[in-house]
Short mmCIF file of C-alpha atoms and ligand atoms in Angstrom, two decimals:
data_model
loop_
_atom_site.label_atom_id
_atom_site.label_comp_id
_atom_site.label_asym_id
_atom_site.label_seq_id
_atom_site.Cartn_x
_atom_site.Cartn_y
_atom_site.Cartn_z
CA UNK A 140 -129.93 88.25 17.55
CA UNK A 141 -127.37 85.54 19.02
CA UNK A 142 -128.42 83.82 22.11
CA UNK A 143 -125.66 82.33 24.01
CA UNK A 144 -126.15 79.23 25.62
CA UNK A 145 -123.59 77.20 27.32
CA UNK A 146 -124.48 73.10 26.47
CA UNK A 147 -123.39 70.08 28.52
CA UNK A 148 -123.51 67.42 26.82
CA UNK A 149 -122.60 64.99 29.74
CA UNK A 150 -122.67 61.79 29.81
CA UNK A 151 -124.57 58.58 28.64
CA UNK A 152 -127.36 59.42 26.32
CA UNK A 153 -126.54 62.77 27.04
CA UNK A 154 -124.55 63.64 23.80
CA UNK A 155 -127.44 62.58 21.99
CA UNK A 156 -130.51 63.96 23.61
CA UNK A 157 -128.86 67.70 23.71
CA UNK A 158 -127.58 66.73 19.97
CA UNK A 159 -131.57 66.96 19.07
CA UNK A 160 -132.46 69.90 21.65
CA UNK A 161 -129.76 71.74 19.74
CA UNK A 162 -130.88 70.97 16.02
CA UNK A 163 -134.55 71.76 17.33
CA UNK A 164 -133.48 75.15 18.39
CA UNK A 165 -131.64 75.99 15.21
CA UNK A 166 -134.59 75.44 13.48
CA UNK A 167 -136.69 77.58 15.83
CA UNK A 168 -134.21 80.14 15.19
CA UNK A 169 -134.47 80.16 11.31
CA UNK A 170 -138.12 80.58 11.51
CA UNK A 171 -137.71 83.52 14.46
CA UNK A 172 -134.77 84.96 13.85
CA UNK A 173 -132.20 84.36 16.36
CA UNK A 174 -128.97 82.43 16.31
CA UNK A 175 -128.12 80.31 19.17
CA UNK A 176 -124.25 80.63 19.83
CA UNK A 177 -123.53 77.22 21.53
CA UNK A 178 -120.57 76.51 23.54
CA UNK A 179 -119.77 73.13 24.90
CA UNK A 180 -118.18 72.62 28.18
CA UNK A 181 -117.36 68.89 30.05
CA UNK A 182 -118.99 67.68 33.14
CA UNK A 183 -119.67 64.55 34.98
CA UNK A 184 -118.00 61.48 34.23
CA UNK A 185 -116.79 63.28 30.68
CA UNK A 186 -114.62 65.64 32.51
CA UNK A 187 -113.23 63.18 34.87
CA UNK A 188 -112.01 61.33 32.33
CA UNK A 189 -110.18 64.56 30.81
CA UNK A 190 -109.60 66.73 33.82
CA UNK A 191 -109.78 64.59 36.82
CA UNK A 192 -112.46 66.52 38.15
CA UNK A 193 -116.44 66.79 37.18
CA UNK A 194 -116.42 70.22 36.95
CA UNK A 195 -113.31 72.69 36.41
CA UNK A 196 -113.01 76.14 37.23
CA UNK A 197 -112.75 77.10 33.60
CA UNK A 198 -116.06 75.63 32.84
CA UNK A 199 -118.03 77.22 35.25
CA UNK A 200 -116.40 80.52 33.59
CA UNK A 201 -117.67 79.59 30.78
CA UNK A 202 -121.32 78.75 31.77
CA UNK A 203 -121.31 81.94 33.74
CA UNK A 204 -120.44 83.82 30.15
CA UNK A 205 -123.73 82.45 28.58
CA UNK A 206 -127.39 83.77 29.13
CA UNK A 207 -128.09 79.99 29.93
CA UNK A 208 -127.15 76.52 29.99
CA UNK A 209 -128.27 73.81 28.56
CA UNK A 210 -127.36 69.99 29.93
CA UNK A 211 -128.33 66.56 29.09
CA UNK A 212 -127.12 64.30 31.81
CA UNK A 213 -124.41 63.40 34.13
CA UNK A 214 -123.08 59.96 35.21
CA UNK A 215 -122.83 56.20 34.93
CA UNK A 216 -123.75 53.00 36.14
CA UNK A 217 -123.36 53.69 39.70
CA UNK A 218 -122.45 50.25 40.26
CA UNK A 219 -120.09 49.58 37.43
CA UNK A 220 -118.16 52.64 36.35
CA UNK A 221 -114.77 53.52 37.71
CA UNK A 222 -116.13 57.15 38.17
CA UNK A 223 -117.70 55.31 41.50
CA UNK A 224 -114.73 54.56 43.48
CA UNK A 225 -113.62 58.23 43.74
CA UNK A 226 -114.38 59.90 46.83
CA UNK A 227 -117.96 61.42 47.13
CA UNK A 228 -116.59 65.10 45.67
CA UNK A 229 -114.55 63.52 42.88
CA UNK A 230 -117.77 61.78 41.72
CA UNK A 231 -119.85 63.27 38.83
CA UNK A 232 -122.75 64.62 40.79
CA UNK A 233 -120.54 66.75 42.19
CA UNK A 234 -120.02 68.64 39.39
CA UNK A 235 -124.09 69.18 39.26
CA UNK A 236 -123.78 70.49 43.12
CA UNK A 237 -120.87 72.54 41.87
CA UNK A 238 -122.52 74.37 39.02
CA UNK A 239 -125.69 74.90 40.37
CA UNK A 240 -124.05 76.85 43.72
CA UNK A 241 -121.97 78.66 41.72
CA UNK A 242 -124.59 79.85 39.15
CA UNK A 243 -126.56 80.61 42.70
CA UNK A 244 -129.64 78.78 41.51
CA UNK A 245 -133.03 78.46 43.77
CA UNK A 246 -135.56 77.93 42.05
CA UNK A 247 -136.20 74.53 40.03
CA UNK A 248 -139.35 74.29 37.66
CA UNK A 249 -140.85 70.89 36.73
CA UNK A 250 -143.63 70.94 34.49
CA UNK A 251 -146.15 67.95 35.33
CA UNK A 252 -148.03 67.71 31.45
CA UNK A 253 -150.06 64.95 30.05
CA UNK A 254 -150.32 64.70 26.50
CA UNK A 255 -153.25 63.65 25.31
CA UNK A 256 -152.12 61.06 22.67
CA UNK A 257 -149.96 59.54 25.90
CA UNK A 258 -152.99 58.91 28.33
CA UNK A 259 -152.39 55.38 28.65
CA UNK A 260 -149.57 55.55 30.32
CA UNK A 261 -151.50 58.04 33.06
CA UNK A 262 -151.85 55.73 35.96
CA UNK A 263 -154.92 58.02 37.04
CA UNK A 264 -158.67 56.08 36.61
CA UNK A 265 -159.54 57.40 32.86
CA UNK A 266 -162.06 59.81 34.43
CA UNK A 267 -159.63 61.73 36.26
CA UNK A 268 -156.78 61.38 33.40
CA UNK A 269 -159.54 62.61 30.55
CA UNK A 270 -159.62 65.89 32.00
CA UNK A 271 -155.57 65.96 30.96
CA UNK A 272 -153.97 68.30 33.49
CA UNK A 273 -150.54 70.81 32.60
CA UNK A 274 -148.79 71.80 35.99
CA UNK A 275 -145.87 73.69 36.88
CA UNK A 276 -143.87 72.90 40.05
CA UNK A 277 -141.94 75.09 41.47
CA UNK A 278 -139.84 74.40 44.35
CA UNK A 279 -137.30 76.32 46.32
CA UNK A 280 -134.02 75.05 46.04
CA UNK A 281 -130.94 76.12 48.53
CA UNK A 282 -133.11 76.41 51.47
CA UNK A 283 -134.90 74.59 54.19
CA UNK A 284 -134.66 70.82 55.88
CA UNK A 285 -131.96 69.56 53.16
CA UNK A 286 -129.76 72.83 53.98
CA UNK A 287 -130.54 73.67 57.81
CA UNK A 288 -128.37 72.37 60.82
CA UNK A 289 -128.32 68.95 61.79
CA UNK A 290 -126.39 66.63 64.15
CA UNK A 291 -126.44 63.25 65.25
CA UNK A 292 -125.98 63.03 69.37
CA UNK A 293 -126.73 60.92 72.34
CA UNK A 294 -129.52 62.40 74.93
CA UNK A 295 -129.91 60.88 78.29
CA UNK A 296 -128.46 57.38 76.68
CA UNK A 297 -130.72 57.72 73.24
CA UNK A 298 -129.41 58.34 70.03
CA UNK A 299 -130.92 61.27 68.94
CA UNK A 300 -130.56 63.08 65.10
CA UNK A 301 -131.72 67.10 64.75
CA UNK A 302 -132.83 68.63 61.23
CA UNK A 303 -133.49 72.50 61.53
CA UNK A 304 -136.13 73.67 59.01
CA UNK A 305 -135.55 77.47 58.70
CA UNK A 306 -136.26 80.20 55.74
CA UNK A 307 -135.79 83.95 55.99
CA UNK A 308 -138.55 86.47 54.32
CA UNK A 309 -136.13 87.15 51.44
CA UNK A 310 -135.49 83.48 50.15
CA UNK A 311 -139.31 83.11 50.20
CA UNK A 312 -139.57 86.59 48.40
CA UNK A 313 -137.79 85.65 45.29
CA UNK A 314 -138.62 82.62 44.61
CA UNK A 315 -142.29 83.64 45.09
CA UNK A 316 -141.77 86.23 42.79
CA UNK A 317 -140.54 83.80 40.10
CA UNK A 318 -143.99 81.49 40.78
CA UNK A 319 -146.11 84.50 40.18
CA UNK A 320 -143.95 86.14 37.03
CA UNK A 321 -144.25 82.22 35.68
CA UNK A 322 -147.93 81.90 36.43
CA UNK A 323 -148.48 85.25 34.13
CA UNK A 324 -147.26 83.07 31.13
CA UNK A 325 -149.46 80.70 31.91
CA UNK A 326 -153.15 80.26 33.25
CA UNK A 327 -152.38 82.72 36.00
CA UNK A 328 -152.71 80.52 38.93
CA UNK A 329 -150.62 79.52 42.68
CA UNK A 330 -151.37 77.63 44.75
CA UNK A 331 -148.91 78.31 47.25
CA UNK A 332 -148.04 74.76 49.36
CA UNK A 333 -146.97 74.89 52.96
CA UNK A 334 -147.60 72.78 56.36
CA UNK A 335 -148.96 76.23 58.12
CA UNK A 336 -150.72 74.70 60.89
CA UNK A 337 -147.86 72.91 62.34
CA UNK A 338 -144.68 74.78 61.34
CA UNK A 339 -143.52 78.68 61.99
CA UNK A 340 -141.63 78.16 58.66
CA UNK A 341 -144.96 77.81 56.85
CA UNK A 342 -146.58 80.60 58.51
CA UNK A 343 -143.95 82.78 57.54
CA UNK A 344 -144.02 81.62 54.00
CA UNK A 345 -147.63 81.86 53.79
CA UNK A 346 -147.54 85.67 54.85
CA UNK A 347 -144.63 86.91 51.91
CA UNK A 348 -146.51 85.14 49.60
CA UNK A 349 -149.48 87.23 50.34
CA UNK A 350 -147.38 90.29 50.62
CA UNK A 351 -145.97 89.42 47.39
CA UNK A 352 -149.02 88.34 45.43
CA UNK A 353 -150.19 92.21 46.12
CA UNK A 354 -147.85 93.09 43.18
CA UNK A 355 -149.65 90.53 40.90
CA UNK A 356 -153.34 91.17 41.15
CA UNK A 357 -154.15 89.32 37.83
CA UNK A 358 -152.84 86.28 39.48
CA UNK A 359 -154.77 84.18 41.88
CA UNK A 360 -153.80 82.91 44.74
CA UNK A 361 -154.66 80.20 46.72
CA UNK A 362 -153.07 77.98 49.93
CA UNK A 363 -153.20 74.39 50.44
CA UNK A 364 -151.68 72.14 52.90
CA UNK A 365 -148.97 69.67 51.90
CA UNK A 366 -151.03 67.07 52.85
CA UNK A 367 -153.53 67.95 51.10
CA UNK A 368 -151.65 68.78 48.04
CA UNK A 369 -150.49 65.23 47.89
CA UNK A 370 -154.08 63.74 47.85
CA UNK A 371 -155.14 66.37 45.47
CA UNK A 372 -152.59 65.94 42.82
CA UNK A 373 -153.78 62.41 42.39
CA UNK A 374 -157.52 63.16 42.80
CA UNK A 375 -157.79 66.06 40.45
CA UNK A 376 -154.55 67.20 39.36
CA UNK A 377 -156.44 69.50 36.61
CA UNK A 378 -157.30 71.96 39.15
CA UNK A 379 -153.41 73.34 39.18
CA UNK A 380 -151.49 75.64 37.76
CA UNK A 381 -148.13 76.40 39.26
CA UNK A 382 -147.88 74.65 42.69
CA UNK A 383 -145.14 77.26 44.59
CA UNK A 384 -143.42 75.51 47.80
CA UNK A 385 -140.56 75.09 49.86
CA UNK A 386 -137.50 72.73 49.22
CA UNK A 387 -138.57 69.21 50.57
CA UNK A 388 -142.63 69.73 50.08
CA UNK A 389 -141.28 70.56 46.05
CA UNK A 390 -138.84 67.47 46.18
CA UNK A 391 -141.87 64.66 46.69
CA UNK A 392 -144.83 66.39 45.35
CA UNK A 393 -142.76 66.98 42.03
CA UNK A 394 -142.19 63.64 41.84
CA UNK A 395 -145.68 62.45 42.49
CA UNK A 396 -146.57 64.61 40.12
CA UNK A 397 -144.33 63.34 37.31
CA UNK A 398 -145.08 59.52 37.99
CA UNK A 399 -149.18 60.66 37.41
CA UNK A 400 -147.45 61.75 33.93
CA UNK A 401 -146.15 58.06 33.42
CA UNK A 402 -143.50 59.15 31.19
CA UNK A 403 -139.74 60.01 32.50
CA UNK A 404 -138.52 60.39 28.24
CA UNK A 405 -141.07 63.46 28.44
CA UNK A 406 -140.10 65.54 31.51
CA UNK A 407 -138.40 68.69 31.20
CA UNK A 408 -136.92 70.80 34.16
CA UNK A 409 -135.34 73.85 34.94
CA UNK A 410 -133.50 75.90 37.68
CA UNK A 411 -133.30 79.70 37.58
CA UNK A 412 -131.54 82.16 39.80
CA UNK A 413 -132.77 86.20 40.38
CA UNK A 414 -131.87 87.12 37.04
CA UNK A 415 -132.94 85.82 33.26
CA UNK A 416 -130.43 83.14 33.62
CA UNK A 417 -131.32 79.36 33.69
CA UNK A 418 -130.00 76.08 33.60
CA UNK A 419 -132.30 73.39 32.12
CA UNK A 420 -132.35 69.69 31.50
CA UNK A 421 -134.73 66.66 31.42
CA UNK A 422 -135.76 65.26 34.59
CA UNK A 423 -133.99 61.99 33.84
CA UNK A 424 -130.76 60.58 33.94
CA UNK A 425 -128.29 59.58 31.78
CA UNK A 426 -129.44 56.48 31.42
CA UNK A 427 -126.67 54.12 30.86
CA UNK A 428 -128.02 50.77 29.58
CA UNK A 429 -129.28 52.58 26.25
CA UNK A 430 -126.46 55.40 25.96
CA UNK A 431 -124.91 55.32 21.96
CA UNK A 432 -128.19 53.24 21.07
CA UNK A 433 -129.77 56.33 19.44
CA UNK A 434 -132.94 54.75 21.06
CA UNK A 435 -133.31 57.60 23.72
CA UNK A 436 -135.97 59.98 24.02
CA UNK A 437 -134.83 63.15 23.26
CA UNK A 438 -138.44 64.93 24.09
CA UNK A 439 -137.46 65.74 27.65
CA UNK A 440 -134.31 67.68 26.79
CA UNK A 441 -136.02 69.14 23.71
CA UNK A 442 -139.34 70.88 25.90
CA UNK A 443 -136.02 72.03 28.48
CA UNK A 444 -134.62 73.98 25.68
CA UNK A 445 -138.33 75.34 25.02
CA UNK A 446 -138.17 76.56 28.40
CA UNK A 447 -134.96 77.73 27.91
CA UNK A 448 -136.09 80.08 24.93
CA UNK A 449 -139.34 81.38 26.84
CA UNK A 450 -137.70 82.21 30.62
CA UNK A 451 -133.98 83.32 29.92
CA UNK A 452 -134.69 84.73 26.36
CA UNK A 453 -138.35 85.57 26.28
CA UNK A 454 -138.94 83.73 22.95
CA UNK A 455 -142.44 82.57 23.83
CA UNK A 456 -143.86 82.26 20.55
CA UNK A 457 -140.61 80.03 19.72
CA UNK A 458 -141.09 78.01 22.65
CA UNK A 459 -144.75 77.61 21.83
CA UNK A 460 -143.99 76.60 18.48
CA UNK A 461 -141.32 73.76 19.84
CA UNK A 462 -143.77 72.64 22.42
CA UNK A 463 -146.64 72.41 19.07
CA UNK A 464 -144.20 70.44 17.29
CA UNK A 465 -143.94 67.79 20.08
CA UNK A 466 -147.82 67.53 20.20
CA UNK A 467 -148.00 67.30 16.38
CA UNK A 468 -145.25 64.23 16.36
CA UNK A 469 -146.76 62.43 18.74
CA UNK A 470 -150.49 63.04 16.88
CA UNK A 471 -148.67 62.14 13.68
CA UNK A 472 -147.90 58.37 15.89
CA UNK A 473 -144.12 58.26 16.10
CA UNK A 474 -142.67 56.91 19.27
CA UNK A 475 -139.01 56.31 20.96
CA UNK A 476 -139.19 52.87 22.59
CA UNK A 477 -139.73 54.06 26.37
CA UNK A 478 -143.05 55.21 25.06
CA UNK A 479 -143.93 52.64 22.35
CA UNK A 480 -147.31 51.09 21.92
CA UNK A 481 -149.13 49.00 19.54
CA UNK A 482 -149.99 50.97 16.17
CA UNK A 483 -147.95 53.36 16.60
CA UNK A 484 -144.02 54.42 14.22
CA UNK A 485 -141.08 53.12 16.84
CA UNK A 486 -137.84 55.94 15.85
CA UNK A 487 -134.59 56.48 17.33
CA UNK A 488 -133.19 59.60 18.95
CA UNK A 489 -131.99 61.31 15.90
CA UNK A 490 -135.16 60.81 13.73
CA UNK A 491 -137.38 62.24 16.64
CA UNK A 492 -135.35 65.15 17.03
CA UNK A 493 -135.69 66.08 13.18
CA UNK A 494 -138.93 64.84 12.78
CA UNK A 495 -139.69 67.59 15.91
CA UNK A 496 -137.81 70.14 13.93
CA UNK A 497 -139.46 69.28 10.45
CA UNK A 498 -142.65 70.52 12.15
CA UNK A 499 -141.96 74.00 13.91
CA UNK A 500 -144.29 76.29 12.32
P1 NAD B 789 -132.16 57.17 34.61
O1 NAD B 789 -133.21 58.22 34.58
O2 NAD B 789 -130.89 57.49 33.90
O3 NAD B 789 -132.74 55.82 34.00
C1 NAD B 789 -133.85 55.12 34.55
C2 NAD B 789 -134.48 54.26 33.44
O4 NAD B 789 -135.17 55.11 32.53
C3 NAD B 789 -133.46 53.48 32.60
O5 NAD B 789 -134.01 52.25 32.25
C4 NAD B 789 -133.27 54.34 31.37
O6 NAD B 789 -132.90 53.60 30.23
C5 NAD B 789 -134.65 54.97 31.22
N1 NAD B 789 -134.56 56.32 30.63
C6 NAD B 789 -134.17 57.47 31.25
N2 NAD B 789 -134.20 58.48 30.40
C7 NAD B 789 -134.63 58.00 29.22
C8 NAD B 789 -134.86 58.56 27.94
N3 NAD B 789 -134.65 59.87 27.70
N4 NAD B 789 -135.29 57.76 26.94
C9 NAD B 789 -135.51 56.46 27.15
N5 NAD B 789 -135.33 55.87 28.34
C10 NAD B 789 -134.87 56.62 29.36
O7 NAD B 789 -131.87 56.85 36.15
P2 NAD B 789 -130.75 55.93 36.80
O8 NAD B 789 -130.54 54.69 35.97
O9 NAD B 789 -131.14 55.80 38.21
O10 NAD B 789 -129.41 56.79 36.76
C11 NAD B 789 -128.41 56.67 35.76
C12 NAD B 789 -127.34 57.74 36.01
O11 NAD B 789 -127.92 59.04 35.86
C13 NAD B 789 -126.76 57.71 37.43
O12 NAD B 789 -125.38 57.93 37.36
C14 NAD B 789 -127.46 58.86 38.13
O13 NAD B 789 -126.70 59.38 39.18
C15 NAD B 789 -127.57 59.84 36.99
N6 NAD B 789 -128.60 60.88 37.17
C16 NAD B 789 -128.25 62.14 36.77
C17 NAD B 789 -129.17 63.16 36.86
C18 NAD B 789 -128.75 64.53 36.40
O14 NAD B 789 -127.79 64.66 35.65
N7 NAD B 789 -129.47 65.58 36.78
C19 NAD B 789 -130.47 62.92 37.34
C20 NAD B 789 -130.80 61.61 37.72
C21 NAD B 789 -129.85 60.59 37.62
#
């Protein structure tokens, strides 16, 4: 079976990281029996330099061609690169804004996972961090505060700025249906986030999801206020599974959630739109200062392409295998320098993403 995937490579470390995702993947698919048909396409700062733009029409062709794509990272240092003094939809994070409206993406899944052999770098107290804790984010993407009307005006002599908050039943439909359809590969848990006993927005929310979690009664359900959420993630972030919730509620508590992690190399992220398609990448950037070091942590991309293989090509024992391997390097003590310690093998990029492969079983 041949599983087309569209990569971006990007910019930065990103040649390298999605270098190791791909060799990783090739070795899942010896051992499975698939055949990943990779085609590259240029955005970012990589396609400015070819095209002029971050992101040409002919790409996004091509990414719409493929059952998913997989990217590494896009742009430079903000500061210093040329790729800066373009106008705002020249830059490369355009491109990013580009694809991911024209691929119609709404959903965005951060896993929030702490490895056991990295609990030192868990800022929890050791008695909450012992416990370990695997979550799954997901937050709505193309709707609410960040997409609603605002303005900035003048009422009776104050300046005065307006953000509108709204979501209609169907937006929260889907992308509750993806939380519970995740949740059933997982421990079969939501707890569904929302600010119900202030906004309308929330109450709204909070009703489809019920309606919706009558399809799924091997899932449970629960609701929790944002508020809450926020204290809880830090006071006992084991009791999650998937945390479901609207656009700006997913934006912070997903990155609370990956700080608890302490490790950015590690963090793997995807965005999915109604159908099996997917586009996934580490939660990081492209990290400049280290790009063509082969000193970047390729782990984050690497557990994207895992989730690549389990939610656009339903290759969960794959995935499973991929996200083993990970465990068993880091058991086995090799570390990239972002999460080096004493006693432990320092490697580079390229060895980690072989060593990773060397051990899919
Ligand atoms: P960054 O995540 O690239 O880097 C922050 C720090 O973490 C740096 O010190 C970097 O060396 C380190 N780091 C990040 N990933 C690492 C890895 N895999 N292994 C080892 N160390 C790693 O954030 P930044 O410096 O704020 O941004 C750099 C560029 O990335 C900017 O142009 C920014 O716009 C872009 N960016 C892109 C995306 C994306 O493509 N989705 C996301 C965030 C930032």
């Amino acid at each position: 079976m041949n599983l087309k995937i569209t990569c971006i490579p990007g910019d930065g470390i990103g040649p390298e990281i999605v270098a190791e995702a791909k060799k990783v993947v090739e070795k899942a698919g010896e051992i499975y029996g698939f055949t990943p048909d990779f085609t590259d396409i240029l955005m970012g700062g990589a396609s400015i330099d070819v095209h002029g733009v971050p992101l040409t029409d002919e790409a996004i062709a091509t990414a719409k061609a493929a059952d998913a794509v997989l990217m590494g990272s896009i742009g430079g240092n903000t500061t210093t690169s040329p790729w800066y003094k373009l106008p705002p939809d020249k830059r490369p994070e355009a491109g990013l804004l580009k694809i991911r409206k024209a691929l119609n993406l709404f959903a965005n899944l951060r896993p929030a996972l702490l490895y056991e052999e990295l609990a030192a770098a868990c800022p929890l107290k050791e008695e909450i961090s012992k416990a370990g804790f695997d979550i799954m984010i997901m937050r709505e993407l193309t709707g609410g505060l960040y997409f609603g009307e605002r303005k900035t005006y003048e009422e009776n002599g104050l300046r005065t700025a307006m953000d509108t908050l709204t979501y209609n039943e169907e937006e929260i439909r889907r992308i509750a249906i993806k939380g519970f359809e995740i949740a059933r590969k997982r421990k079969k848990k939501v707890t569904s986030v929302d600010k119900a006993n202030v906004l309308d927005s929330s109450r709204l929310w909070r009703v489809v999801v019920e309606e919706v979690a009558k399809d799924y009664p091997d899932v449970t359900l629960e609701h929790m206020l944002v508020d809450n959420c926020a204290m809880q993630l830090v006071k006992d972030p084991a009791q999650f599974d998937v945390i479901l919730t609207e656009n700006m509620f997913g934006d912070i508590l997903s990155d609370e959630a990956s700080m608890v992690t302490g490790s950015i190399g590690m963090l793997a992220s995807a965005s999915l739109n109604d159908t099996k398609f997917g586009l996934y990448e580490p939660s990081h950037g492209s990290a400049p200062d280290i790009a063509g070091m082969d000193i970047a942590n390729p782990i984050a991309t690497i557990l994207s392409a895992a989730m690549m293989l389990r939610f656009s090509f339903d290759q969960d024992k794959a995935a499973d295998a991929i996200e083993a391997a990970v465990k068993q390097v880091l058991k086995d003590g090799y570390r990239t320098g972002d999460i080096m310690s004493q006693g432990y093998t320092k490697v580079g990029c390229s060895k980690m993403g072989s060593l990773i492969a060397e051990r899919i079983r």
